[in-house]
Short mmCIF file of C-alpha atoms in Angstrom, two decimals:
data_model
loop_
_atom_site.label_atom_id
_atom_site.label_comp_id
_atom_site.label_asym_id
_atom_site.label_seq_id
_atom_site.Cartn_x
_atom_site.Cartn_y
_atom_site.Cartn_z
CA MET U 1 -19.99 -6.12 11.34
CA LYS U 2 -20.30 -2.27 12.35
CA LEU U 3 -21.44 -0.65 8.68
CA SER U 4 -20.58 3.08 8.27
CA ARG U 5 -23.44 5.73 8.28
CA PRO U 6 -24.36 7.45 5.14
CA ARG U 7 -22.41 10.34 4.04
CA SER U 8 -24.20 13.85 3.22
CA SER U 9 -24.22 16.32 0.80
CA LEU U 10 -20.34 17.00 0.49
CA ARG U 11 -18.29 13.97 -1.25
CA ARG U 12 -16.33 11.53 0.70
CA THR U 13 -12.21 11.44 0.14
CA VAL U 14 -9.76 8.91 0.97
CA THR U 15 -6.12 9.38 1.85
CA THR U 16 -2.85 7.10 1.31
CA VAL U 17 -0.49 6.76 3.97
CA THR U 18 2.19 8.14 3.37
CA VAL U 19 1.25 11.52 1.71
CA ALA U 20 4.10 14.84 2.46
CA GLY U 21 3.05 18.26 2.44
CA LEU U 22 0.79 19.14 -0.56
CA LEU U 23 1.37 22.46 -2.23
CA VAL U 24 -1.30 24.22 -3.34
CA GLY U 25 0.00 26.98 -5.66
CA GLY U 26 -0.40 26.48 -8.81
CA LEU U 27 -3.54 24.53 -9.12
CA ALA U 28 -6.40 27.16 -7.64
CA ALA U 29 -5.34 29.71 -10.55
CA CYS U 30 -5.69 27.02 -13.43
CA GLY U 31 -7.95 28.49 -16.26
CA GLY U 32 -9.45 26.86 -19.05
CA SER U 33 -12.20 24.66 -19.38
CA ASP U 34 -12.54 20.74 -19.39
CA ASP U 35 -15.52 21.24 -22.18
CA ASP U 36 -13.64 20.20 -25.16
CA ALA U 37 -12.42 16.82 -22.77
CA THR U 38 -15.56 16.07 -21.71
CA THR U 39 -17.07 15.78 -24.91
CA GLY U 40 -13.75 14.84 -26.67
CA ASP U 41 -14.23 17.63 -29.03
CA THR U 42 -11.83 17.33 -31.91
CA GLY U 43 -12.10 20.99 -32.56
CA ASP U 44 -13.89 20.68 -35.73
CA GLY U 45 -17.20 20.18 -34.63
CA THR U 46 -16.81 16.23 -34.76
CA ASP U 47 -18.16 14.81 -31.16
CA THR U 48 -16.13 11.76 -30.14
CA ALA U 49 -17.32 11.21 -26.60
CA ALA U 50 -17.13 7.46 -25.84
CA THR U 51 -20.48 6.22 -26.42
CA SER U 52 -20.41 2.51 -25.33
CA THR U 53 -19.13 1.45 -22.31
CA ASP U 54 -15.60 0.25 -24.23
CA GLY U 55 -14.63 2.82 -25.77
CA VAL U 56 -11.97 2.72 -28.09
CA ASP U 57 -9.19 0.32 -28.44
CA ASP U 58 -7.30 1.46 -32.22
CA GLY U 59 -3.47 1.43 -31.78
CA THR U 60 -3.49 4.76 -29.25
CA THR U 61 -0.79 5.70 -27.47
CA LEU U 62 -2.03 7.10 -24.49
CA THR U 63 -0.34 8.59 -21.05
CA MET U 64 -0.42 8.14 -17.73
CA TRP U 65 0.75 9.73 -14.27
CA THR U 66 0.81 7.79 -10.73
CA ARG U 67 2.41 8.30 -7.75
CA ALA U 68 5.48 6.15 -6.56
CA PRO U 69 4.48 4.91 -3.88
CA LEU U 70 1.42 3.05 -6.01
CA GLU U 71 4.44 1.75 -8.45
CA ARG U 72 3.70 -1.80 -8.13
CA GLN U 73 0.35 -2.05 -8.71
CA ALA U 74 -0.03 0.97 -11.65
CA THR U 75 3.33 -1.33 -13.40
CA THR U 76 1.36 -4.45 -13.28
CA LEU U 77 -2.26 -3.05 -14.23
CA VAL U 78 -0.27 -1.33 -17.41
CA ASP U 79 1.38 -4.22 -18.02
CA ALA U 80 -1.67 -6.35 -18.27
CA TYR U 81 -3.49 -3.66 -20.71
CA ASN U 82 -0.29 -3.16 -23.05
CA ALA U 83 -0.05 -7.07 -23.83
CA SER U 84 -3.95 -7.39 -24.51
CA HIS U 85 -4.97 -3.91 -26.23
CA GLU U 86 -4.18 -2.38 -29.43
CA ASN U 87 -3.77 0.93 -27.32
CA GLN U 88 -0.39 1.63 -25.55
CA VAL U 89 -0.10 3.06 -21.84
CA GLU U 90 2.79 5.08 -21.58
CA LEU U 91 4.04 4.94 -17.83
CA GLU U 92 5.02 7.67 -15.57
CA ILE U 93 6.07 6.97 -11.82
CA ILE U 94 6.08 10.22 -10.43
CA PRO U 95 8.10 10.85 -6.66
CA ASN U 96 5.53 11.05 -3.87
CA ASP U 97 6.62 14.67 -3.06
CA ASP U 98 6.25 16.05 -6.69
CA MET U 99 3.37 15.11 -7.55
CA GLU U 100 1.80 18.16 -6.45
CA GLY U 101 3.85 20.75 -8.15
CA LYS U 102 3.77 18.67 -11.88
CA VAL U 103 0.60 18.00 -11.67
CA GLY U 104 -0.22 22.00 -11.20
CA GLY U 105 2.38 22.95 -13.43
CA ALA U 106 0.79 20.72 -16.41
CA ALA U 107 -2.46 21.48 -15.41
CA THR U 108 -1.33 25.37 -16.23
CA ASN U 109 0.39 24.41 -18.87
CA SER U 110 -2.67 22.51 -20.45
CA GLU U 111 -0.14 19.45 -20.68
CA LEU U 112 -1.52 16.75 -18.14
CA PRO U 113 -1.50 13.07 -19.44
CA ASP U 114 -4.53 11.26 -20.63
CA LEU U 115 -4.91 9.63 -17.53
CA LEU U 116 -4.64 10.84 -14.46
CA ALA U 117 -4.50 9.08 -11.05
CA GLY U 118 -4.25 10.67 -7.81
CA ASP U 119 -4.77 10.27 -3.83
CA VAL U 120 -7.93 11.27 -3.15
CA VAL U 121 -8.12 13.18 -0.29
CA ARG U 122 -6.84 15.84 -2.89
CA LEU U 123 -8.87 14.70 -5.82
CA PRO U 124 -11.76 16.94 -4.68
CA TYR U 125 -9.71 19.92 -4.68
CA TRP U 126 -8.64 19.02 -8.56
CA VAL U 127 -12.34 18.59 -9.59
CA ALA U 128 -12.93 22.08 -8.57
CA ASN U 129 -10.03 23.21 -10.61
CA GLY U 130 -11.37 21.77 -13.61
CA LEU U 131 -8.99 19.09 -13.87
CA PHE U 132 -10.70 16.06 -15.20
CA ALA U 133 -13.25 15.44 -17.68
CA ASP U 134 -16.94 14.87 -16.87
CA LEU U 135 -16.90 11.05 -16.88
CA THR U 136 -20.75 10.65 -15.86
CA ASP U 137 -22.50 9.33 -18.54
CA GLN U 138 -19.64 6.89 -18.96
CA ILE U 139 -19.92 5.76 -15.55
CA ASP U 140 -23.64 5.22 -15.54
CA SER U 141 -23.91 3.76 -18.65
CA LEU U 142 -21.44 0.52 -17.34
CA PRO U 143 -24.00 -2.59 -16.56
CA TYR U 144 -22.39 -2.46 -12.79
CA ALA U 145 -22.30 0.92 -12.05
CA ASP U 146 -23.85 0.76 -8.78
CA ASP U 147 -21.40 -2.12 -7.58
CA ILE U 148 -18.05 -0.03 -7.80
CA ALA U 149 -16.77 0.99 -4.53
CA ARG U 150 -18.35 4.49 -3.82
CA GLY U 151 -15.28 6.17 -2.24
CA HIS U 152 -12.92 6.71 -5.42
CA VAL U 153 -16.44 7.66 -7.29
CA ASP U 154 -17.76 10.13 -4.52
CA ALA U 155 -14.24 11.57 -3.95
CA GLY U 156 -14.16 12.69 -8.12
CA THR U 157 -18.10 14.09 -8.33
CA ASP U 158 -18.57 17.90 -7.70
CA ALA U 159 -20.76 19.71 -5.63
CA ASP U 160 -23.18 19.42 -8.79
CA GLY U 161 -22.98 15.77 -8.96
CA ALA U 162 -20.82 14.86 -11.90
CA LYS U 163 -18.41 11.83 -11.96
CA HIS U 164 -15.03 12.34 -12.83
CA THR U 165 -13.24 9.25 -11.27
CA VAL U 166 -13.05 5.42 -11.09
CA PRO U 167 -11.03 3.76 -8.78
CA PHE U 168 -7.50 2.79 -9.32
CA VAL U 169 -6.11 0.95 -6.64
CA THR U 170 -7.69 0.64 -3.24
CA ASP U 171 -6.02 0.40 0.09
CA ILE U 172 -7.51 0.08 3.59
CA SER U 173 -5.73 0.07 6.79
CA VAL U 174 -5.30 -3.36 9.22
CA MET U 175 -4.51 -4.36 12.26
CA ALA U 176 -1.41 -5.86 11.76
CA TRP U 177 0.97 -8.16 14.38
CA ASN U 178 3.75 -10.50 14.52
CA LYS U 179 2.85 -13.67 14.98
CA ASP U 180 6.12 -15.11 16.13
CA LEU U 181 6.71 -12.36 18.68
CA TYR U 182 3.31 -13.03 19.93
CA ARG U 183 4.30 -16.34 20.80
CA GLU U 184 7.37 -15.14 22.69
CA ALA U 185 5.21 -12.93 24.42
CA GLY U 186 3.07 -16.35 25.40
CA LEU U 187 0.36 -13.94 23.51
CA ASP U 188 -2.27 -16.49 21.00
CA PRO U 189 -0.67 -16.05 18.00
CA GLU U 190 -4.20 -15.87 16.42
CA GLN U 191 -5.71 -13.47 17.95
CA GLY U 192 -5.33 -9.63 17.16
CA PRO U 193 -6.69 -6.95 19.57
CA THR U 194 -10.61 -6.57 19.52
CA THR U 195 -10.71 -3.35 21.72
CA LEU U 196 -8.42 -0.16 21.69
CA GLU U 197 -7.47 -1.63 25.34
CA GLU U 198 -5.93 -5.11 24.59
CA PHE U 199 -4.19 -3.45 21.53
CA LYS U 200 -2.38 -1.30 24.49
CA GLU U 201 -1.67 -4.50 26.50
CA GLN U 202 -0.52 -6.62 23.28
CA ALA U 203 2.12 -4.21 22.53
CA LEU U 204 3.04 -3.94 25.88
CA ALA U 205 3.47 -7.28 26.59
CA VAL U 206 6.14 -7.67 23.17
CA ALA U 207 7.82 -4.51 24.29
CA ALA U 208 8.10 -7.11 27.73
CA LEU U 209 10.51 -9.29 25.95
CA GLY U 210 13.04 -6.88 26.09
CA LYS U 211 14.56 -8.18 22.71
CA ASP U 212 17.40 -5.60 20.83
CA GLY U 213 15.50 -3.23 18.70
CA VAL U 214 12.04 -4.88 19.25
CA SER U 215 8.90 -2.76 20.11
CA GLY U 216 5.28 -2.73 21.06
CA THR U 217 4.15 -0.47 18.30
CA TYR U 218 5.39 2.03 15.67
CA TYR U 219 3.36 5.21 14.38
CA GLY U 220 4.28 7.81 11.99
CA GLY U 221 4.29 10.79 14.47
CA ASN U 222 5.53 13.26 12.32
CA CYS U 223 2.84 11.66 9.40
CA GLY U 224 -0.08 13.57 8.61
CA GLY U 225 -1.15 10.68 6.33
CA CYS U 226 -0.18 7.84 8.03
CA GLY U 227 -2.33 9.40 11.43
CA VAL U 228 -5.21 9.36 9.52
CA PHE U 229 -5.33 6.11 8.32
CA THR U 230 -4.21 4.22 11.23
CA LEU U 231 -6.52 6.49 14.06
CA PHE U 232 -8.96 7.52 12.41
CA PRO U 233 -10.71 3.80 12.20
CA ILE U 234 -10.51 3.51 15.97
CA ILE U 235 -12.81 6.32 16.49
CA TRP U 236 -15.35 5.54 13.60
CA ALA U 237 -15.76 2.07 15.16
CA SER U 238 -16.09 3.39 18.43
CA GLY U 239 -19.21 5.22 16.71
CA ASP U 240 -18.00 8.28 16.48
CA GLU U 241 -16.91 10.91 14.01
CA VAL U 242 -13.49 12.83 13.19
CA LEU U 243 -15.19 15.21 10.76
CA SER U 244 -18.93 17.46 10.37
CA ASP U 245 -20.92 16.09 7.76
CA ASP U 246 -19.94 19.13 5.85
CA GLY U 247 -16.08 18.65 6.19
CA SER U 248 -15.78 22.31 7.93
CA GLU U 249 -14.95 21.33 11.75
CA ALA U 250 -13.25 18.88 12.69
CA LEU U 251 -14.78 16.60 16.07
CA LEU U 252 -11.15 14.92 17.46
CA ASP U 253 -11.51 16.07 21.26
CA SER U 254 -14.67 13.26 21.70
CA ASP U 255 -14.36 10.25 24.31
CA SER U 256 -13.16 8.44 22.07
CA ALA U 257 -10.25 10.39 20.56
CA ALA U 258 -9.16 11.65 24.02
CA ALA U 259 -9.21 7.50 23.94
CA VAL U 260 -6.50 6.78 21.09
CA PHE U 261 -4.29 9.91 22.08
CA ASP U 262 -4.03 8.58 25.78
CA THR U 263 -3.30 5.22 25.06
CA TYR U 264 -0.58 6.10 22.46
CA ARG U 265 0.75 8.54 25.30
CA GLU U 266 0.85 5.90 27.57
CA LEU U 267 2.65 3.71 25.60
CA ASN U 268 5.33 6.07 24.81
CA GLU U 269 5.73 6.43 28.54
CA ALA U 270 6.02 2.71 29.04
CA GLY U 271 8.31 2.60 26.58
CA ALA U 272 6.92 0.72 24.18
CA VAL U 273 6.93 2.68 21.02
CA GLY U 274 9.70 1.76 18.15
CA ALA U 275 12.81 4.51 18.39
CA GLY U 276 11.95 6.66 15.18
CA SER U 277 8.29 7.30 16.09
CA LYS U 278 8.38 11.02 17.08
CA GLU U 279 10.56 11.60 13.94
CA GLU U 280 8.77 9.40 11.16
CA ASP U 281 7.38 11.10 8.05
CA GLY U 282 6.02 8.43 6.44
CA SER U 283 8.84 7.46 4.03
CA THR U 284 10.08 4.85 6.37
CA TRP U 285 6.84 3.85 7.96
CA THR U 286 6.38 0.64 7.22
CA ALA U 287 9.61 -0.94 7.45
CA PRO U 288 9.91 -1.47 11.45
CA PHE U 289 7.24 -3.91 11.05
CA SER U 290 8.42 -5.64 7.53
CA ASN U 291 12.07 -6.04 9.50
CA GLY U 292 10.12 -8.15 12.42
CA SER U 293 10.95 -5.54 14.91
CA VAL U 294 7.54 -4.37 15.77
CA GLY U 295 4.92 -6.79 17.57
CA VAL U 296 1.60 -4.89 16.30
CA MET U 297 0.82 -1.69 14.64
CA GLN U 298 -2.13 -0.49 12.59
CA TYR U 299 -0.43 -1.09 8.54
CA PRO U 300 -1.55 -0.41 5.03
CA ASN U 301 -2.70 -3.64 3.37
CA THR U 302 -1.18 -3.09 0.46
CA ALA U 303 2.52 -3.48 2.83
CA VAL U 304 1.26 -6.29 4.17
CA TYR U 305 2.26 -9.12 1.22
CA ALA U 306 5.40 -7.44 1.09
CA ALA U 307 5.99 -8.31 5.04
CA ILE U 308 5.02 -11.82 4.16
CA GLU U 309 7.53 -12.09 1.47
CA ALA U 310 10.38 -10.57 3.80
CA GLY U 311 9.43 -13.88 6.07
CA ILE U 312 7.21 -12.27 8.81
CA ASP U 313 4.10 -14.36 9.79
CA VAL U 314 1.40 -12.34 9.63
CA GLY U 315 -1.67 -11.86 11.54
CA VAL U 316 -4.58 -9.46 10.10
CA THR U 317 -7.74 -8.10 11.32
CA ALA U 318 -10.10 -4.96 11.35
CA ILE U 319 -8.76 -2.50 13.62
CA PRO U 320 -10.75 -2.12 16.41
CA GLY U 321 -12.63 0.84 18.29
CA VAL U 322 -12.02 2.03 22.25
CA ASP U 323 -14.56 -0.63 23.56
CA GLY U 324 -14.98 -2.64 19.99
CA GLY U 325 -16.59 -2.64 16.93
CA GLU U 326 -14.20 -2.37 13.86
CA SER U 327 -13.20 -0.24 10.86
CA THR U 328 -10.93 0.75 7.82
CA PHE U 329 -10.02 3.87 6.42
CA LEU U 330 -10.42 3.56 2.83
CA GLY U 331 -7.39 4.82 0.72
CA GLY U 332 -5.85 4.64 -2.52
CA ASP U 333 -6.26 6.62 -5.74
CA ALA U 334 -8.56 7.08 -8.28
CA MET U 335 -8.09 7.75 -11.85
CA GLY U 336 -9.48 9.95 -14.77
CA ILE U 337 -9.54 11.30 -17.70
CA SER U 338 -7.91 14.54 -17.73
CA LYS U 339 -9.12 18.14 -19.28
CA ASP U 340 -5.83 18.08 -21.32
CA SER U 341 -6.90 14.92 -23.01
CA GLU U 342 -7.06 14.60 -27.18
CA HIS U 343 -8.04 10.58 -26.70
CA VAL U 344 -10.93 10.51 -24.25
CA ASP U 345 -12.73 7.53 -26.01
CA GLN U 346 -9.03 5.50 -25.86
CA ALA U 347 -8.43 6.62 -22.31
CA TRP U 348 -12.27 5.43 -21.26
CA ASN U 349 -11.11 2.05 -22.53
CA PHE U 350 -8.56 1.75 -20.48
CA LEU U 351 -10.91 2.59 -17.07
CA ALA U 352 -14.14 0.65 -18.20
CA TRP U 353 -11.46 -2.62 -18.80
CA LEU U 354 -9.58 -1.74 -15.15
CA LEU U 355 -13.03 -2.11 -13.92
CA SER U 356 -13.95 -4.95 -15.65
CA ASP U 357 -14.61 -8.61 -14.39
CA GLU U 358 -11.58 -10.12 -15.48
CA THR U 359 -8.91 -7.23 -14.75
CA GLN U 360 -10.70 -7.29 -11.13
CA LEU U 361 -10.55 -11.20 -10.58
CA GLU U 362 -7.34 -11.94 -13.03
CA VAL U 363 -5.28 -8.97 -12.20
CA VAL U 364 -6.53 -7.20 -8.84
CA ALA U 365 -7.39 -10.32 -7.07
CA LYS U 366 -4.85 -12.51 -7.78
CA ASN U 367 -2.08 -10.21 -7.07
CA GLY U 368 -3.59 -10.14 -3.39
CA GLU U 369 -4.99 -6.73 -4.09
CA VAL U 370 -8.41 -5.08 -2.73
CA PRO U 371 -11.13 -5.56 -6.02
CA SER U 372 -12.83 -2.34 -6.69
CA ARG U 373 -16.46 -4.24 -7.27
CA ASN U 374 -18.30 -5.05 -4.00
CA SER U 375 -19.51 -7.95 -5.52
CA LEU U 376 -16.06 -8.97 -6.55
CA LEU U 377 -14.68 -8.66 -2.64
CA ASP U 378 -15.46 -12.45 -2.39
CA ASN U 379 -13.49 -14.17 -4.83
CA GLU U 380 -11.37 -17.55 -5.40
CA TYR U 381 -8.54 -15.46 -4.55
CA ALA U 382 -9.31 -14.63 -1.31
CA ALA U 383 -11.19 -17.90 -0.61
CA ALA U 384 -7.41 -19.44 -0.68
CA ASP U 385 -5.58 -16.84 0.82
CA PRO U 386 -7.35 -16.22 4.74
CA ILE U 387 -5.13 -12.80 4.64
CA ALA U 388 -6.77 -11.42 1.65
CA LEU U 389 -10.36 -12.77 2.52
CA THR U 390 -10.05 -10.72 5.98
CA MET U 391 -9.00 -8.11 4.24
CA ASN U 392 -11.39 -7.92 1.92
CA LYS U 393 -14.05 -8.46 4.39
CA VAL U 394 -13.13 -5.32 6.11
CA VAL U 395 -14.08 -3.45 3.40
CA ALA U 396 -18.00 -3.25 4.06
CA SER U 397 -16.95 -1.63 7.57
CA GLY U 398 -14.56 0.81 6.12
CA ARG U 399 -14.76 5.11 6.00
CA THR U 400 -13.76 7.80 3.45
CA PRO U 401 -13.31 11.51 5.07
CA VAL U 402 -14.01 14.26 3.08
CA ALA U 403 -13.12 17.99 3.02
CA PRO U 404 -12.05 20.41 0.62
CA TYR U 405 -9.23 21.35 2.70
CA PHE U 406 -8.50 18.06 3.92
CA SER U 407 -5.17 18.02 2.84
CA GLU U 408 -3.91 21.16 4.47
CA ALA U 409 -5.76 20.20 7.70
CA PHE U 410 -4.17 16.93 7.93
CA ASN U 411 -1.46 16.05 5.36
CA ALA U 412 0.47 18.57 5.33
CA ALA U 413 3.92 18.72 6.78
CA GLY U 414 3.22 20.97 9.96
CA SER U 415 -0.59 20.67 9.79
CA PRO U 416 -2.53 21.41 12.64
CA TRP U 417 -3.61 17.45 12.87
CA VAL U 418 0.31 16.70 12.81
CA GLN U 419 0.76 19.23 15.98
CA LEU U 420 -2.54 17.75 17.81
CA LEU U 421 -1.14 13.75 17.12
CA ARG U 422 2.78 15.18 18.75
CA ASN U 423 1.06 17.26 21.56
CA ALA U 424 -1.29 14.65 22.31
CA THR U 425 0.80 11.24 22.09
CA PHE U 426 4.61 12.79 22.74
CA ASP U 427 4.71 16.38 24.41
CA GLY U 428 1.43 16.31 26.57
CA THR U 429 1.56 19.86 25.50
CA GLY U 430 -1.46 21.70 24.50
CA THR U 431 -5.10 20.84 24.88
CA LEU U 432 -7.40 18.57 23.07
CA GLU U 433 -10.10 21.48 22.43
CA ALA U 434 -7.44 24.01 21.39
CA ASP U 435 -5.46 21.87 18.69
CA ASN U 436 -9.20 20.48 17.67
CA ALA U 437 -10.19 23.66 16.87
CA ALA U 438 -7.23 24.85 15.09
CA ILE U 439 -8.01 22.09 12.61
CA THR U 440 -11.27 23.33 12.43
CA GLU U 441 -9.81 27.29 11.46
CA VAL U 442 -7.98 25.30 8.58
CA LEU U 443 -10.79 23.50 7.35
CA SER U 444 -13.49 25.98 7.27
CA GLN U 445 -11.64 28.49 5.53
#
């Protein structure tokens, strides 16, 4: 198994798939300090900072915000916590496209919730603008601190090394295929692609069935988040990087990156890509596969079980590189305690519970999700579910790219990354060198 390389100075971030353009106005101008939130200062000189790993469970009502794409996971966790604690969490689900504006306005007016979850590609920006309490002492005091998945912690770690977030929901990208369509196409239904070329051949084989409404593959051709989530792992698995170590330079004009884009262009030219890919902005990105109309594609693990529930016989493996290897995009949301919380100890009670063995096994793993503790990835629920076991093993080869202006360069609507993706796979216009330079220009601002 190909392990990820060590990352340097700047903290690594992660992306969730369907992120649309993020507005940056408002957050950069946020005022105020998170000192009070960090210490739990009540204003009367009493320091109420958490002094144990469990925090306080005294019947306090806590507020929490999370994005709509993670509603199912968030609701499951909150319901489990509320059923077992005196504290009660009031969960507010915010439409994905509204999250940035709502957080920016609330931060400006000191109205953030107690617990704030966010797409990890955006967390470095939020942390840099003082939206979260410093949880370094609380996190480091956990007996399993070194066992926590690092990507979500690193995403909320500032330049001085202060930690502000922990994993909330882990999402990874996998290669998924429709076993029934593979059987019809004469392919081995138990063997997914192990190289980029095999991916192309298998997609072409399904497309050659000529079934109405069925395509070989599908991708979010107008969705920056979809693109980084699904295509970056191919480049990593090939032994190349997508960004410089400090996140200020794009490296998407490499030979392996060119091979990825050429493959998708060839699939488009062959008519093997599903109708709608060119316009797909992420809002319906997972639907064609779960509807049974796609042979093989990179897919979010959080959507795999929905496809299975829809009746699809799904095969899952790691995303391969050009000539082999494997990788995944470690994505999802991290969570911290906001600068405006007056209940830091109680909010920490939720976070400590979230990371505990019992929660990670009996709530997260039991429901088919990826645990946020490395030692718990191999568990009884995964062992009984071949797909879950495969997805959990993929985590070891996962990567998490980081850049302060990641969202602006990649996820935003009309970003230079979206333009590169469209130019290189649909239109055949522009050059990788020029489009890569445009991404670097945004990253290095």
